[in-house]
XYZ file of C-alpha atoms in Angstrom:
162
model
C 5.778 186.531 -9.039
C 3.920 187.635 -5.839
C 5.842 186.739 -3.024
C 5.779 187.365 0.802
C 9.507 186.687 1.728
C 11.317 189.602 0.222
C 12.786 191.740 3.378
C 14.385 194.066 0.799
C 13.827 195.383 -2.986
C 15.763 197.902 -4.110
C 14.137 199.769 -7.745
C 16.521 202.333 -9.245
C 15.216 205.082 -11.055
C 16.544 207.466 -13.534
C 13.238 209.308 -14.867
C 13.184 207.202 -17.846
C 9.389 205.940 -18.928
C 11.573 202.429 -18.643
C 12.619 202.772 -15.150
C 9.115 203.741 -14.238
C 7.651 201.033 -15.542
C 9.995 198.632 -13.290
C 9.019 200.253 -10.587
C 5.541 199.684 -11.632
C 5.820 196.440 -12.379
C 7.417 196.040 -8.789
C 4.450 197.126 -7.019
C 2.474 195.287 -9.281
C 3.746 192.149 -8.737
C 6.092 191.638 -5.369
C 4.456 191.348 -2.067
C 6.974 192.073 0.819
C 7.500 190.629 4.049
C 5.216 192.922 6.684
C 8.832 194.813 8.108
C 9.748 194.577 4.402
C 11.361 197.729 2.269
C 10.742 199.051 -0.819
C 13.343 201.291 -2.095
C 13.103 204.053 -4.279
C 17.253 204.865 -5.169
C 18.050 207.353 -7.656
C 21.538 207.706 -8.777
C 22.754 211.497 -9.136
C 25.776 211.586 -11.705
C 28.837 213.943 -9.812
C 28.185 217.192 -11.109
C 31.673 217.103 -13.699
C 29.869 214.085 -14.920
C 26.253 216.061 -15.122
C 27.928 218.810 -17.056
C 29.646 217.079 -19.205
C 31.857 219.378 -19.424
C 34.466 221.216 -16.730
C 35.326 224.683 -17.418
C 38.905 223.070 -18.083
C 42.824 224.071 -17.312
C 43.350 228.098 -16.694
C 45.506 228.224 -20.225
C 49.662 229.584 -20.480
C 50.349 228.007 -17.318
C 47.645 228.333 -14.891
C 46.255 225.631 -12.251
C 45.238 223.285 -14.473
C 42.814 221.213 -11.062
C 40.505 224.597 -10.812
C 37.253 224.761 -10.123
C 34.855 227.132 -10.404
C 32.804 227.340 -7.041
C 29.211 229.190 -8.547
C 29.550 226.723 -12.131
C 30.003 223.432 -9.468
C 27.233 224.613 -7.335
C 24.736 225.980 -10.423
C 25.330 221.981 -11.660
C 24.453 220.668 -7.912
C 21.454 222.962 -7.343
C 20.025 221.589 -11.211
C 20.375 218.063 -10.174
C 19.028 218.098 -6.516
C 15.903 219.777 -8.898
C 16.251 216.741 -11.395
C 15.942 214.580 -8.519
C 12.951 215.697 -6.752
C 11.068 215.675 -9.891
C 12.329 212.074 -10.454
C 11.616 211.166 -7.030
C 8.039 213.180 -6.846
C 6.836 211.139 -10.027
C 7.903 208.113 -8.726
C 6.298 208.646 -5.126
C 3.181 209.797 -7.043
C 3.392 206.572 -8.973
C 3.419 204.580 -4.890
C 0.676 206.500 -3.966
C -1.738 205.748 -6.352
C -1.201 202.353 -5.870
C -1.446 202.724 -2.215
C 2.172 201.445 -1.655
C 4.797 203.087 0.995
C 8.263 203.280 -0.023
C 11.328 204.708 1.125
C 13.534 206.805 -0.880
C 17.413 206.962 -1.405
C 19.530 208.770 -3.335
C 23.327 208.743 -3.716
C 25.839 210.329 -5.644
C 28.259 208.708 -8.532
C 28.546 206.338 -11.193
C 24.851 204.622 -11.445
C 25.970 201.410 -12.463
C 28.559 201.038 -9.446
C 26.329 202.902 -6.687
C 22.679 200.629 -7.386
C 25.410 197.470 -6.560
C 26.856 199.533 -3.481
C 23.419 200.358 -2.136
C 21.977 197.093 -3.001
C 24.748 195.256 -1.037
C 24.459 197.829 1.910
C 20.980 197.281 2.011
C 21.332 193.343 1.716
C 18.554 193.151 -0.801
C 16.742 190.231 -1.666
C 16.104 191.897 -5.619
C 16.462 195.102 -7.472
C 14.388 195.799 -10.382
C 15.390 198.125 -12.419
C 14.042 199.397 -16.496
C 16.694 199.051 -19.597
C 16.582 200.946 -22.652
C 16.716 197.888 -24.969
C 19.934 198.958 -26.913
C 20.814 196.514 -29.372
C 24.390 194.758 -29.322
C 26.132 197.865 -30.865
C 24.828 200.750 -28.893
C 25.412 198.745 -25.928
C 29.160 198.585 -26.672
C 29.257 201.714 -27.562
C 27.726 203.643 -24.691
C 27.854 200.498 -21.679
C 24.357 199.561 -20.469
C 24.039 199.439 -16.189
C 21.622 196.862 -16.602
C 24.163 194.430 -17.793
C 26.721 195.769 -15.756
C 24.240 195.138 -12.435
C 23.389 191.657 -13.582
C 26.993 190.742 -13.295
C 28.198 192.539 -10.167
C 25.195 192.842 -8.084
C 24.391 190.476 -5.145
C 20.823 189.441 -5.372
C 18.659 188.633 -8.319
C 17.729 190.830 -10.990
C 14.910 191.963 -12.708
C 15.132 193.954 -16.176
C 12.199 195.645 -17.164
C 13.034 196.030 -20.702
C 11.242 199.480 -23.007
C 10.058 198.910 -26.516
């Protein structure tokens, strides 16, 4: 699928083995324009979402929209960590295959944020990996990859795991 047109490609990584492997398979296989971009985006889930918990409404009457300052920041600090590792393997992953890429991350709901960035960026493809949940699961828990196909503004390419 080598091609020398591609201004922009956007490959969104989560630190699963599948979304690796699309970004593998990007550098593998797409050749970009010479003032072309390769972009690394990693969606961080708000930190309410991260938890998945919040410590909840003070009970017998108490603000019930508190938060607690040192639990919201504890959850921030984790993730930034969680990040750079994400980001570090996938750099590590560029570098051995000689490739310079920039990195982006944003905060929020993955599946809504890799369309955001994709449009801001006005990418010509995102690649991203996909679990390969069967019909059920995939109703159950969602799956961004479908969600992306059908909202996103460019082509898509599923890597898709085992």
């Amino acid at each position: 699928m080598a091609t020398g047109n591609l201004a922009s490609v956007v490959v969104a990584v989560d630190g699963s083995e599948e979304s690796m492997n699309a970004l593998r398979w990007a550098l593998d296989n797409l050749r970009l324009r010479p003032d072309g971009a390769l972009v690394v985006l990693h969606v961080q889930p708000p930190p309410s979402i991260a938890a998945g918990l919040n410590p909840g409404p003070i009970p017998f009457g108490g603000p019930s929209e508190v938060e607690v300052p040192a639990f919201t920041q504890a959850i921030e600090a984790h993730q930034r960590r969680i990040t750079q590792a994400i980001l570090d393997h996938a750099l590590k992953i560029c570098s051995e295959k000689n490739v310079e890429v920039k990195t982006d991350v944003v905060v929020g709901d993955p599946k809504e944020k890799i369309c955001e960035v994709t449009a801001n960026l006005k990418a010509d493809l995102l690649v991203m990996g996909c679990r390969a949940f069967g019909p059920l699961k995939r109703m159950f828990l969602g799956s961004v990859s479908n969600y992306c196909i059908n909202n996103v503004v460019c082509p898509v390419v599923v890597i898709k795991g085992t």
